[in-house]
Amino acid sequence: SFINQSEGTMTHRSAEGTDKLHAPADFAGPVVQRRCTDVFCALLLLLSWLAMTGLGIYAYLNGDYRLVLHPLDFDGNLCGTDYGDIDMTDYPYLYYVNSYSGGVCVRDCPAIPDDLVDVYSAVSYGGVHQTADATLSPNFVDVADYSSSENVLYCEGDGSGLDYCYPFGSAALSWNSPGINEGFGFAYYAVDTYELFWRCVPNLDAIDKLKNLTSSEGGCSNGGQCGDIERRRQLLERRVEEEADGSDFDASSLSSSSFFNGTAEDLDEISVSDLTDLFFNDTGATDLDVATFYGNTEQFWNNLFGDLWTSKTYVLGFGFGASLAIGLVYAYLLRIPCLLPFMVWGSIAAAIASFGYSGYYAYTLADKWSNADPQIHPDANIRAATMASYVLWAIGIGLIVTFCCLRKQIWLSMKCVKKTGSALGSMPLIILFPVVQAAGFAIFMVLFLIYGIYLASLGTLDSNTYSVDVGPFSYTVSVRDFDYDQATQSMAWYLVFCLFWTSQFIIAVGEIVVAMSVSKWFFARDKRKVGSGTVWTSLWHTLGFHLGTAAFGSLIVALVKIIRAFLAKLQKEAKKTDSKIIQAVLCCLQCCVWCFEKCIRFMNKNAYIQVAIFGTSFCTSAREAFFLIARNSGRIAAISYVSGLTSFVGRLFITAVTCGIGYVAIEETYGDQLYSPVGPVFFIGLIAFFISGMCMAVFDMCSKTILHCFVADEELGTGYADSKLSAYVDKYGSEEDTDSSDDGGGEA
């Protein structure tokens, strides 16, 4: 090894990397006279931003944001605009009529605050259709005029006198009618809705009431419609028997019934098989369960989406605001030595208790659903809630066993955490650095979303048709969609790559700033002279000299992430082939690339610490960091492991507390307005876990920097590490790997 005296840095020429670090005679901590490193990568990142801007300008000039933000109806018209064959400027909202996302533009989203639903009124491609029993006025919703469209379909049918949406004027038979077709036709019931991004979203209470009005399992209120169904079954069975005996069937017995509004001639013209196919499934049972459409997956996502929208203020407020505040307070309190044991063990207890209570809540909720009379929730949902309770309890028990086994390591980690707390106590401003990173990322995301919206609008409008065969009736449902050519898809992939690179670049800049600040604190003889001003100096040095290094390291991570994204796309395509071998191979590749990404991230952090101390380029720093870790692998792995426990416990605590407070607030505020608070609280937890990771990332980087500086100081022989830290690392590191010191670890 030799030392570059002019810069105070070191460069190894040993191919094996076994030589220890050596410090110049005037070594006094991180170098002051720095030079710009990896300038080419900084220029490359700048060029990528310019190219992304050019892409955005191209998309802006050739695209139309309205294609993305405004809803598209079944005929290819944009609601609220003049885009398409029909001017929809006065009809800004989309009312969905089938699960193909086909809908019609309306002037206002229909509101039915009292009754919530009218099963005798339907909204179709051709407008509003009602029976004589409708409770709503015909103008309850103003649907655009589609009479000039080639794709328009009407409930009145083809002029044969039959009603495609309400056979014989019956709402009970409408669910299986050719028009509504279990939610896959060209019409749907009139339900209470609310507006969301120019879409009319059904009210959850309206959907629940719709189930009861059209489902035999739900009790079938509103005049005994289920009884009507049974009487129809008997009449049809009688016709089958009489025709089988060669007898003439008197259709007037059907038409005179209050259940049918058709004429005897209409009924006689339809064969028994057609009637059976129209109203009955293969088993002969009436299939009128609207839960087929909204049940299972559809019902779950619809309920979850409705709950999230209802409680959106609390989900975003607690997910981002409360978790950030709790995370900053938690990180700040960790710097107080006397509070550290209480915070760590208290956080562990709170995290375990949160899983235990969540399991209890899920179990009681499943029991409540199961004992409901009538049972509203499907058995699948009840089983899912029960299984969720068992999983949550299992996680809680697993945490108890894990932390009991790791109690010694947790106590040891606190000693390392105390040194990290001392560094944070000297530079409290560093705790707020994630806020600066978040602000920078938010600025980039604004541009990214604008470019992405215009790019998404470059698709070609295409028409998808779906064949519908219900009994003797056959027709096609037309739905419009976008198709993207290869050039547009390539631009989208490039935009995603820029997102990966920029986000990792922002993280890398923060890690270098933290590493430089902490390394200056570590190598300071008089630590009282180190304060928040050191953070500003480190930020200036990073921005002035090492942006290229941050761009280099983040580029490697971005390339790995884009490979993972491409593999994820291939995995999605492989599911369509039903080839288990291809799916297994892609899954293995995804796992391997994920592990490789974790290794790259670990090496990048240590390379940034080398940059912070010695001011070298990324490749040189990564090489020095690799061999330094290799020579001290046992101790670095052991201390990193136990100190990482504190960060993990902190993330669990912040997430658990945020979810607990959010749950109480949502229950008190919304109560029965939600299908279940589990969905909103779950999303609060996801956001809180991400935010807590940002807060604890500073703490984790501080710990890694202190450990890296310690082993570097040990090899340099400069004696900056205090005796307590030296004794701690030597004692615990030797317990994990007694051979590490023999491999070049040195003595404190």
XYZ file of C-alpha atoms in Angstrom:
748
model
C 0.000 0.000 0.000
C 1.044 3.590 -0.409
C -0.394 6.915 0.657
C -1.217 9.834 -1.607
C 0.249 12.539 0.620
C -1.154 15.435 -1.370
C -4.741 14.374 -0.766
C -4.380 12.374 2.404
C -5.921 9.368 0.686
C -4.690 5.824 0.286
C -4.513 3.482 -2.650
C -3.819 -0.263 -2.433
C -1.760 -2.005 -5.079
C -2.046 -5.384 -3.335
C -4.010 -7.762 -5.552
C -5.019 -9.854 -2.588
C -6.242 -6.893 -0.579
C -4.629 -8.251 2.606
C -2.541 -5.161 3.437
C -3.866 -2.953 6.194
C -4.620 0.707 5.754
C -1.838 3.167 6.507
C -2.340 6.798 7.394
C -0.121 9.746 6.490
C 1.719 11.464 9.283
C -0.627 14.439 9.191
C -3.856 12.397 9.096
C -6.558 14.278 11.037
C -9.781 12.657 9.857
C -11.688 13.069 6.602
C -9.723 14.939 3.961
C -10.342 18.651 3.609
C -8.851 19.243 0.170
C -11.173 17.256 -2.080
C -11.462 16.809 -5.833
C -14.435 16.068 -8.061
C -14.950 12.334 -8.406
C -16.676 10.335 -11.172
C -17.516 13.433 -13.195
C -18.484 11.329 -16.207
C -21.319 9.660 -14.281
C -22.587 13.046 -13.127
C -22.675 14.217 -16.739
C -24.382 10.962 -17.732
C -27.101 11.513 -15.132
C -27.552 15.077 -16.350
C -27.880 13.819 -19.928
C -30.468 11.262 -18.823
C -32.510 14.065 -17.246
C -32.214 16.113 -20.441
C -33.318 13.104 -22.489
C -36.236 12.562 -20.114
C -37.176 16.220 -20.512
C -37.013 15.852 -24.301
C -39.229 12.794 -24.038
C -41.662 14.775 -21.911
C -41.739 17.645 -24.418
C -42.374 15.195 -27.253
C -45.209 13.587 -25.301
C -46.622 17.021 -24.463
C -46.648 18.115 -28.104
C -48.146 14.879 -29.437
C -50.304 13.693 -26.551
C -53.419 14.853 -24.805
C -53.557 14.587 -21.024
C -57.339 14.360 -21.195
C -57.034 10.830 -22.571
C -55.554 9.737 -19.253
C -57.323 11.926 -16.718
C -60.800 11.946 -18.250
C -62.803 8.713 -18.423
C -63.440 6.981 -21.730
C -66.934 5.702 -22.510
C -67.850 2.520 -24.384
C -67.947 4.378 -27.720
C -64.483 5.977 -27.518
C -65.613 9.435 -26.378
C -63.925 11.304 -23.537
C -66.421 12.417 -20.945
C -66.242 16.162 -20.332
C -64.455 16.901 -23.627
C -65.126 17.164 -27.334
C -62.727 14.288 -28.055
C -64.478 11.590 -30.069
C -67.418 11.359 -32.411
C -69.848 12.840 -29.884
C -69.296 16.124 -28.024
C -69.331 15.221 -24.314
C -68.391 18.640 -22.946
C -71.588 18.802 -20.895
C -71.265 15.198 -19.674
C -68.069 15.023 -17.580
C -68.773 11.887 -15.510
C -68.680 8.196 -16.389
C -71.315 5.776 -15.093
C -70.107 2.157 -15.318
C -72.564 -0.370 -16.700
C -70.410 -3.516 -16.876
C -67.260 -5.066 -15.472
C -65.417 -4.553 -18.775
C -65.063 -0.897 -17.655
C -67.644 0.048 -20.238
C -69.787 3.013 -19.293
C -71.738 6.017 -20.479
C -71.093 9.723 -19.966
C -73.569 11.485 -17.675
C -74.090 15.084 -16.677
C -73.953 14.323 -12.937
C -73.375 11.194 -10.894
C -76.778 9.879 -9.767
C -77.551 10.421 -6.104
C -80.241 8.307 -4.424
C -79.722 9.274 -0.774
C -82.899 7.741 0.645
C -83.546 4.474 -1.187
C -79.917 4.039 -2.378
C -81.016 1.788 -5.255
C -83.908 1.261 -7.647
C -83.850 -2.251 -9.112
C -86.592 -1.285 -11.583
C -84.397 1.412 -13.182
C -81.303 0.712 -15.260
C -78.683 2.781 -17.074
C -77.754 1.285 -20.447
C -75.730 2.189 -23.506
C -78.932 3.581 -24.936
C -79.902 5.653 -21.894
C -82.235 5.214 -18.916
C -84.610 2.252 -18.973
C -87.374 1.664 -16.406
C -90.298 -0.622 -15.725
C -93.720 0.450 -14.509
C -92.642 -0.206 -10.909
C -89.711 2.227 -10.993
C -89.527 4.594 -8.030
C -87.177 7.101 -9.650
C -88.147 9.701 -12.192
C -86.848 9.100 -15.728
C -84.481 12.058 -15.426
C -82.748 10.864 -12.238
C -79.607 10.861 -14.365
C -78.927 12.711 -17.610
C -77.209 10.307 -20.004
C -75.583 11.564 -23.197
C -77.322 10.854 -26.487
C -75.722 7.790 -28.131
C -78.382 7.293 -30.799
C -75.876 8.093 -33.553
C -73.366 5.486 -32.325
C -72.953 2.185 -34.152
C -72.233 0.438 -30.844
C -75.359 1.523 -28.989
C -77.610 -1.184 -27.484
C -81.064 -0.748 -26.003
C -82.953 -2.652 -23.348
C -85.992 -2.554 -25.622
C -84.233 -5.130 -27.785
C -84.814 -5.717 -31.470
C -88.492 -4.787 -31.597
C -89.805 -8.262 -30.748
C -91.537 -6.874 -27.701
C -89.209 -8.561 -25.252
C -87.314 -6.549 -22.642
C -83.593 -7.370 -22.716
C -83.025 -5.943 -19.220
C -86.267 -6.775 -17.386
C -87.786 -9.962 -18.860
C -91.559 -9.796 -18.438
C -91.020 -6.573 -16.453
C -89.482 -8.461 -13.541
C -86.584 -7.058 -11.536
C -85.970 -10.462 -9.952
C -85.136 -11.978 -13.334
C -83.082 -9.017 -14.470
C -79.746 -10.190 -13.068
C -79.566 -13.016 -15.612
C -81.145 -10.999 -18.382
C -79.300 -10.435 -21.666
C -78.948 -6.715 -20.900
C -77.509 -6.864 -17.383
C -76.017 -10.353 -17.777
C -74.611 -10.626 -14.243
C -72.718 -7.363 -14.639
C -71.247 -8.209 -18.050
C -73.915 -6.740 -20.303
C -74.720 -3.291 -21.609
C -76.871 -2.082 -18.691
C -76.795 -1.904 -14.916
C -79.048 -0.904 -12.066
C -79.535 2.636 -10.799
C -77.530 2.912 -7.568
C -76.403 5.761 -5.362
C -72.910 6.932 -6.381
C -70.245 9.449 -5.494
C -67.779 11.186 -7.784
C -64.109 10.179 -7.861
C -61.815 11.456 -10.631
C -64.827 12.013 -12.885
C -66.044 8.465 -12.286
C -69.325 7.553 -10.599
C -68.362 5.046 -7.906
C -71.206 2.977 -6.361
C -72.030 3.592 -2.707
C -71.170 0.519 -0.597
C -74.498 0.673 1.224
C -76.260 0.754 -2.131
C -74.395 -2.376 -3.245
C -75.315 -4.171 -0.023
C -78.969 -3.262 -0.502
C -78.789 -4.358 -4.124
C -77.630 -7.793 -2.977
C -80.613 -8.128 -0.690
C -83.024 -7.079 -3.427
C -81.708 -9.435 -6.086
C -80.133 -12.352 -4.200
C -82.040 -15.349 -2.866
C -79.407 -15.701 -0.131
C -79.963 -12.205 1.127
C -83.582 -12.622 2.149
C -85.059 -11.071 -1.006
C -87.101 -8.182 0.294
C -89.193 -5.727 -1.710
C -92.392 -7.621 -2.181
C -91.231 -11.200 -2.019
C -89.287 -11.361 -5.241
C -87.823 -14.724 -4.302
C -91.345 -16.055 -3.971
C -92.003 -14.756 -7.468
C -89.008 -16.679 -8.721
C -90.265 -19.897 -7.205
C -93.715 -19.453 -8.715
C -92.123 -18.849 -12.128
C -90.135 -22.025 -11.673
C -93.320 -23.971 -10.991
C -95.052 -22.492 -14.048
C -92.120 -23.302 -16.306
C -91.868 -26.831 -14.912
C -95.617 -27.301 -15.560
C -95.131 -26.175 -19.175
C -92.303 -28.648 -19.628
C -94.440 -31.479 -18.271
C -97.506 -30.588 -20.361
C -95.535 -30.275 -23.594
C -93.813 -33.564 -22.822
C -97.270 -35.200 -22.564
C -98.331 -33.635 -25.845
C -100.745 -31.274 -24.114
C -101.220 -27.650 -25.072
C -99.908 -25.210 -22.536
C -102.084 -22.235 -21.675
C -99.708 -19.276 -21.771
C -102.415 -16.975 -20.467
C -101.814 -18.454 -17.025
C -98.430 -16.842 -17.150
C -99.388 -13.530 -18.680
C -102.274 -13.048 -16.278
C -99.937 -13.461 -13.368
C -98.736 -10.297 -11.684
C -95.213 -11.548 -12.182
C -95.158 -11.083 -15.971
C -95.988 -8.074 -18.070
C -95.605 -9.784 -21.431
C -98.403 -11.124 -23.622
C -99.422 -14.727 -24.083
C -98.336 -14.584 -27.716
C -94.856 -13.396 -26.704
C -94.448 -16.294 -24.314
C -95.751 -18.894 -26.740
C -93.153 -17.799 -29.294
C -90.330 -18.719 -26.914
C -89.467 -22.378 -26.520
C -89.149 -24.060 -23.163
C -85.420 -24.596 -23.656
C -84.907 -20.924 -24.403
C -86.809 -19.928 -21.293
C -84.831 -22.395 -19.202
C -81.519 -21.170 -20.623
C -82.567 -17.600 -20.051
C -83.572 -17.849 -16.409
C -81.860 -20.925 -15.019
C -78.339 -22.236 -14.821
C -77.236 -25.776 -15.588
C -78.463 -27.141 -12.260
C -81.880 -25.634 -12.686
C -81.443 -23.195 -9.811
C -82.061 -19.525 -10.331
C -78.763 -17.690 -10.521
C -79.648 -14.232 -9.309
C -76.887 -13.709 -6.782
C -75.456 -10.282 -7.432
C -72.541 -11.314 -5.220
C -71.281 -13.243 -8.245
C -70.314 -9.855 -9.645
C -69.408 -8.073 -6.439
C -68.488 -11.169 -4.458
C -65.107 -12.638 -3.755
C -62.406 -10.653 -5.574
C -64.634 -7.918 -6.998
C -66.451 -7.406 -3.722
C -63.200 -7.321 -1.770
C -61.592 -4.680 -3.971
C -64.766 -2.641 -4.204
C -65.195 -2.617 -0.433
C -61.524 -1.863 0.125
C -61.530 0.973 -2.399
C -64.665 2.464 -0.865
C -63.208 2.288 2.650
C -59.975 3.913 1.494
C -61.841 6.706 -0.242
C -64.100 7.332 2.748
C -61.158 7.487 5.165
C -58.608 8.930 2.712
C -57.875 11.930 4.938
C -56.935 9.717 7.865
C -55.024 7.218 5.721
C -52.813 9.927 4.222
C -52.652 12.002 7.391
C -51.614 9.195 9.708
C -49.661 7.273 7.064
C -47.415 10.192 6.126
C -47.808 12.882 8.769
C -48.191 10.935 12.009
C -45.603 8.286 11.108
C -43.058 10.956 10.150
C -43.629 12.847 13.392
C -43.417 9.664 15.498
C -40.337 8.532 13.584
C -38.489 11.813 14.101
C -39.373 11.875 17.794
C -38.308 8.253 18.163
C -34.974 8.870 16.429
C -34.426 11.977 18.530
C -35.128 10.169 21.812
C -32.722 7.358 20.920
C -29.872 9.811 21.379
C -30.649 10.008 25.128
C -28.659 7.168 26.793
C -30.871 6.759 29.862
C -34.002 6.291 27.714
C -32.467 3.816 25.292
C -33.237 0.544 27.194
C -36.818 1.604 27.900
C -37.407 2.624 24.295
C -35.955 -0.541 22.790
C -37.681 -3.038 25.087
C -40.848 -0.938 25.152
C -40.865 -0.894 21.358
C -40.517 -4.673 21.285
C -43.404 -5.105 23.726
C -45.592 -2.649 21.801
C -44.882 -4.368 18.477
C -45.744 -7.803 19.882
C -48.887 -6.431 21.543
C -50.025 -4.848 18.271
C -49.847 -8.175 16.446
C -51.656 -9.909 19.300
C -54.473 -7.370 19.372
C -54.760 -7.320 15.590
C -55.161 -11.097 15.626
C -57.822 -10.831 18.326
C -59.681 -8.198 16.335
C -59.610 -10.294 13.143
C -60.848 -13.350 15.060
C -63.742 -11.509 16.709
C -64.634 -9.900 13.382
C -64.785 -13.319 11.688
C -66.929 -14.631 14.528
C -69.274 -11.652 14.195
C -69.624 -12.203 10.443
C -70.233 -15.922 10.929
C -72.998 -15.438 13.514
C -74.783 -12.684 11.596
C -78.406 -13.452 10.704
C -78.736 -13.275 7.788
C -75.098 -13.881 6.901
C -74.028 -11.020 4.656
C -70.326 -11.724 4.207
C -69.280 -14.695 2.049
C -67.712 -17.739 3.678
C -64.470 -16.981 1.847
C -64.188 -13.610 3.615
C -64.899 -15.240 6.986
C -62.238 -17.872 6.388
C -59.784 -15.170 5.281
C -60.382 -13.147 8.467
C -59.965 -16.275 10.603
C -56.743 -17.225 8.833
C -55.503 -13.642 9.200
C -56.006 -13.851 12.967
C -54.004 -17.087 13.128
C -51.222 -15.585 11.006
C -51.047 -12.452 13.165
C -50.917 -14.519 16.339
C -48.230 -16.721 14.815
C -46.171 -13.647 13.956
C -46.579 -12.352 17.511
C -45.491 -15.674 19.011
C -42.624 -15.829 16.549
C -41.472 -12.377 17.627
C -41.600 -13.400 21.281
C -39.441 -16.466 20.628
C -37.074 -14.513 18.360
C -36.503 -11.650 20.764
C -36.059 -14.052 23.701
C -33.322 -15.829 21.764
C -31.765 -12.493 20.762
C -31.984 -10.787 24.146
C -28.195 -10.863 24.579
C -27.610 -9.404 21.119
C -30.170 -6.681 21.792
C -28.378 -5.646 24.969
C -25.104 -5.599 23.074
C -26.585 -3.585 20.229
C -27.578 -0.868 22.686
C -23.918 -0.203 23.416
C -23.259 0.505 19.752
C -26.478 2.481 19.544
C -25.291 4.724 22.376
C -22.356 5.846 20.255
C -24.742 6.497 17.367
C -26.943 8.447 19.752
C -23.961 10.531 20.828
C -23.234 11.420 17.188
C -26.849 12.365 16.573
C -26.878 14.358 19.789
C -23.946 16.422 18.561
C -25.594 16.975 15.146
C -29.394 16.974 15.710
C -29.950 18.571 12.297
C -28.976 15.328 10.633
C -32.199 13.722 11.876
C -34.202 16.037 9.608
C -32.244 15.148 6.474
C -34.873 12.607 5.274
C -37.286 15.546 4.998
C -34.884 17.245 2.577
C -34.595 14.029 0.570
C -38.373 13.640 0.485
C -38.737 17.208 -0.790
C -36.237 16.595 -3.584
C -37.970 13.372 -4.561
C -41.360 15.119 -4.542
C -40.079 17.740 -6.994
C -38.849 15.025 -9.334
C -42.128 13.088 -9.015
C -44.126 16.108 -10.141
C -42.181 16.201 -13.416
C -42.246 12.416 -13.700
C -46.024 12.281 -13.356
C -46.545 15.062 -15.899
C -44.296 13.346 -18.437
C -45.871 9.975 -17.654
C -49.440 11.234 -18.114
C -48.696 12.759 -21.503
C -46.732 9.674 -22.548
C -49.628 7.410 -21.568
C -51.888 9.479 -23.806
C -49.856 8.521 -26.905
C -51.656 5.196 -27.137
C -53.861 4.286 -30.078
C -57.570 4.056 -29.384
C -58.751 0.510 -29.974
C -62.123 -1.222 -29.772
C -62.560 -4.477 -27.858
C -65.725 -6.465 -28.440
C -67.080 -9.208 -26.213
C -69.654 -11.717 -27.408
C -72.634 -12.237 -25.127
C -74.827 -15.317 -25.541
C -77.767 -15.594 -23.160
C -80.340 -18.162 -24.162
C -81.651 -17.317 -27.628
C -80.106 -13.842 -27.519
C -76.682 -13.048 -28.942
C -74.975 -9.679 -29.288
C -71.592 -7.991 -28.804
C -70.583 -5.488 -26.138
C -68.118 -2.881 -27.355
C -65.539 -1.321 -25.016
C -62.782 1.095 -25.990
C -59.177 0.739 -24.803
C -55.658 2.003 -25.591
C -52.960 0.100 -27.417
C -49.296 1.204 -27.317
C -46.723 0.645 -30.036
C -43.181 -0.532 -29.359
C -41.703 2.981 -29.455
C -44.097 4.237 -26.779
C -43.421 1.202 -24.610
C -39.665 1.773 -24.945
C -40.079 5.398 -23.869
C -42.111 4.223 -20.889
C -39.337 1.822 -19.873
C -36.798 4.628 -20.129
C -38.988 6.828 -17.953
C -39.151 4.072 -15.337
C -35.356 3.717 -15.488
C -34.963 7.456 -14.851
C -37.264 7.084 -11.858
C -35.113 4.283 -10.443
C -31.850 6.127 -11.068
C -33.016 9.461 -9.671
C -34.608 7.978 -6.557
C -31.463 5.976 -5.807
C -29.331 9.044 -6.540
C -31.237 11.078 -3.939
C -30.752 8.267 -1.426
C -27.040 8.050 -2.262
C -26.508 11.780 -1.763
C -28.136 11.530 1.653
C -25.970 8.561 2.612
C -22.768 10.382 1.640
C -23.806 13.463 3.630
C -24.589 11.370 6.712
C -21.391 9.337 6.351
C -19.267 12.466 5.964
C -20.882 14.166 8.963
C -20.498 11.136 11.238
C -16.940 10.421 10.093
C -15.982 14.012 10.920
C -17.517 13.516 14.359
C -15.688 10.201 14.863
C -12.263 11.543 13.891
C -12.625 14.733 15.931
C -10.363 14.938 18.989
C -12.664 17.480 20.568
C -16.193 16.385 19.732
C -17.647 19.486 21.367
C -16.593 21.415 18.270
C -18.803 19.221 16.064
C -22.350 20.495 15.619
C -25.120 20.947 13.084
C -22.797 23.183 11.084
C -20.856 20.041 10.232
C -23.935 18.743 8.426
C -24.094 21.857 6.236
C -20.370 21.575 5.450
C -20.782 17.912 4.529
C -23.737 18.747 2.310
C -21.680 21.398 0.515
C -18.746 19.021 0.009
C -21.062 16.298 -1.312
C -22.800 18.599 -3.775
C -19.535 20.179 -4.877
C -17.313 17.127 -5.240
C -19.112 13.782 -5.043
C -22.338 13.980 -7.042
C -20.661 11.849 -9.695
C -19.903 9.148 -7.141
C -23.508 9.179 -5.973
C -24.600 8.917 -9.621
C -22.213 5.988 -10.218
C -23.428 3.946 -7.255
C -27.094 4.707 -7.905
C -26.684 3.791 -11.595
C -25.654 0.253 -10.648
C -28.673 -0.138 -8.357
C -30.986 1.327 -11.018
C -29.734 -1.158 -13.621
C -30.405 -4.038 -11.254
C -33.873 -2.685 -10.456
C -34.805 -2.303 -14.125
C -33.740 -5.912 -14.679
C -36.017 -6.941 -11.817
C -38.866 -4.919 -13.328
C -38.353 -6.631 -16.694
C -38.310 -10.035 -15.005
C -41.540 -9.126 -13.221
C -43.100 -8.356 -16.610
C -41.926 -11.715 -17.937
C -43.368 -13.416 -14.853
C -46.726 -11.810 -15.561
C -46.609 -13.001 -19.153
C -45.516 -16.480 -18.065
C -48.663 -16.892 -15.968
C -50.679 -16.743 -19.181
C -48.783 -19.721 -20.611
C -49.518 -22.014 -17.642
C -45.942 -23.293 -17.881
C -44.817 -24.104 -14.353
C -41.208 -24.622 -15.454
C -40.917 -21.142 -16.992
C -42.586 -19.597 -13.959
C -40.209 -21.426 -11.609
C -37.127 -20.388 -13.597
C -38.215 -16.739 -13.667
C -38.983 -16.858 -9.953
C -35.486 -18.187 -9.221
C -33.950 -15.493 -11.414
C -35.970 -12.843 -9.602
C -34.726 -14.118 -6.229
C -31.117 -14.181 -7.424
C -31.293 -10.640 -8.771
C -32.969 -9.494 -5.542
C -30.104 -10.966 -3.489
C -27.593 -9.341 -5.832
C -29.312 -5.982 -5.348
C -29.020 -6.356 -1.566
C -25.293 -7.041 -1.898
C -24.834 -4.020 -4.170
C -26.668 -1.791 -1.697
C -24.465 -3.011 1.162
C -21.272 -2.406 -0.781
C -22.471 1.003 -1.968
C -23.029 2.204 1.588
C -19.540 1.197 2.641
C -18.081 2.694 -0.539
C -19.794 5.987 0.289
C -18.232 5.892 3.751
C -14.809 5.494 2.140
C -15.613 8.439 -0.116
C -16.630 10.477 2.924
C -13.364 9.733 4.728
C -10.776 9.698 1.963
C -12.450 11.524 -0.964
C -11.637 8.808 -3.503
C -13.662 7.783 -6.563
C -16.410 5.180 -6.416
C -14.422 2.263 -7.831
C -11.424 2.929 -5.584
C -13.673 3.403 -2.559
C -15.669 0.254 -3.304
C -12.465 -1.779 -3.623
C -11.019 -0.416 -0.373
C -14.330 -0.974 1.421
C -14.585 -4.543 0.127
C -11.138 -5.559 1.354
C -11.543 -3.687 4.629
C -14.762 -5.612 5.272
C -13.114 -8.865 4.170
C -10.283 -8.375 6.642
C -12.781 -7.652 9.441
C -15.720 -9.707 8.223
C -16.525 -11.410 11.521
C -16.724 -8.271 13.611
C -18.438 -6.127 10.980
C -21.060 -8.801 10.338
C -21.672 -9.337 14.051
C -21.929 -5.683 15.011
C -23.956 -4.796 11.909
C -26.350 -7.606 12.758
C -26.974 -6.623 16.358
C -27.092 -2.879 15.671
C -29.540 -3.551 12.851
C -31.915 -5.047 15.415
C -32.461 -1.619 16.922
C -33.416 -0.167 13.560
C -35.806 -3.030 12.897
C -37.404 -2.707 16.327
C -37.765 1.020 15.743
C -39.569 0.457 12.438
C -41.921 -2.041 14.072
C -42.662 0.366 16.915
C -43.325 3.384 14.675
C -45.567 1.317 12.415
C -47.462 -0.277 15.315
C -48.075 3.022 17.118
C -49.192 4.761 13.927
C -51.590 1.912 13.085
C -52.974 1.877 16.629
C -53.680 5.601 16.700
C -55.063 5.486 13.168
C -57.400 2.612 14.020
C -58.846 4.386 17.060
C -59.314 7.620 15.105
C -60.994 5.880 12.151
C -63.315 3.878 14.405
C -64.327 6.952 16.388
C -64.842 9.118 13.300
C -66.402 6.777 10.746
C -67.699 3.799 12.716
C -70.350 1.985 10.676
C -69.618 4.046 7.578
C -66.854 1.599 6.654
C -67.170 -1.980 5.538
C -64.143 -2.673 7.748
C -61.338 -0.498 9.191
C -58.800 -3.233 8.449
C -58.138 -2.030 4.892
C -57.413 1.626 5.763
C -55.319 0.617 8.783
C -53.373 -1.841 6.636
C -52.501 0.892 4.149
C -51.597 3.218 7.018
C -49.201 0.498 8.167
C -47.633 0.153 4.715
C -47.034 3.886 4.435
C -45.818 4.106 8.041
C -43.365 1.238 7.525
C -41.920 3.041 4.503
C -41.678 6.380 6.315
C -40.168 4.759 9.406
C -37.555 3.215 7.142
C -36.572 6.718 6.007
C -36.261 7.896 9.607
C -34.324 4.848 10.791
C -32.161 4.869 7.640
C -30.254 7.851 9.057
C -29.774 5.978 12.308
C -28.677 2.835 10.471
C -26.219 4.752 8.273
C -24.765 6.431 11.363
C -24.176 3.025 12.979
C -22.519 1.635 9.846
C -20.318 4.708 9.518
C -19.164 4.521 13.127
C -18.347 0.819 12.760
C -16.546 1.412 9.449
C -14.581 4.298 10.928
C -13.682 2.154 13.922
C -12.119 -0.666 11.905
C -10.417 1.867 9.631
C -9.049 3.727 12.662
C -7.891 0.421 14.119
C -5.873 -0.414 10.995
C -4.597 3.143 10.620
C -3.479 3.108 14.249
C -4.561 6.719 14.759
C -6.334 6.001 18.059
C -9.515 8.020 17.595
C -11.836 5.304 18.940
C -12.523 5.494 22.674
C -11.694 2.558 24.921
C -15.315 1.560 25.611
C -16.132 1.158 21.937
C -12.890 -0.738 21.326
C -13.598 -3.134 24.179
C -17.159 -3.674 22.995
C -16.224 -4.438 19.382
C -13.304 -6.661 20.356
C -15.362 -8.599 22.882
C -18.456 -9.197 20.797
C -16.618 -9.493 17.495
C -14.310 -12.157 18.903
C -17.344 -14.109 20.147
C -18.742 -14.216 16.619
C -15.546 -14.871 14.755
C -12.421 -15.602 16.763
C -10.380 -15.744 13.590
C -11.250 -12.288 12.347
C -8.465 -10.544 14.264
C -5.981 -13.109 13.025
C -6.918 -12.239 9.453
C -5.777 -8.665 9.809
C -8.248 -7.216 12.249
C -5.544 -5.715 14.429
C -5.800 -4.740 18.043
C -7.526 -1.771 19.533
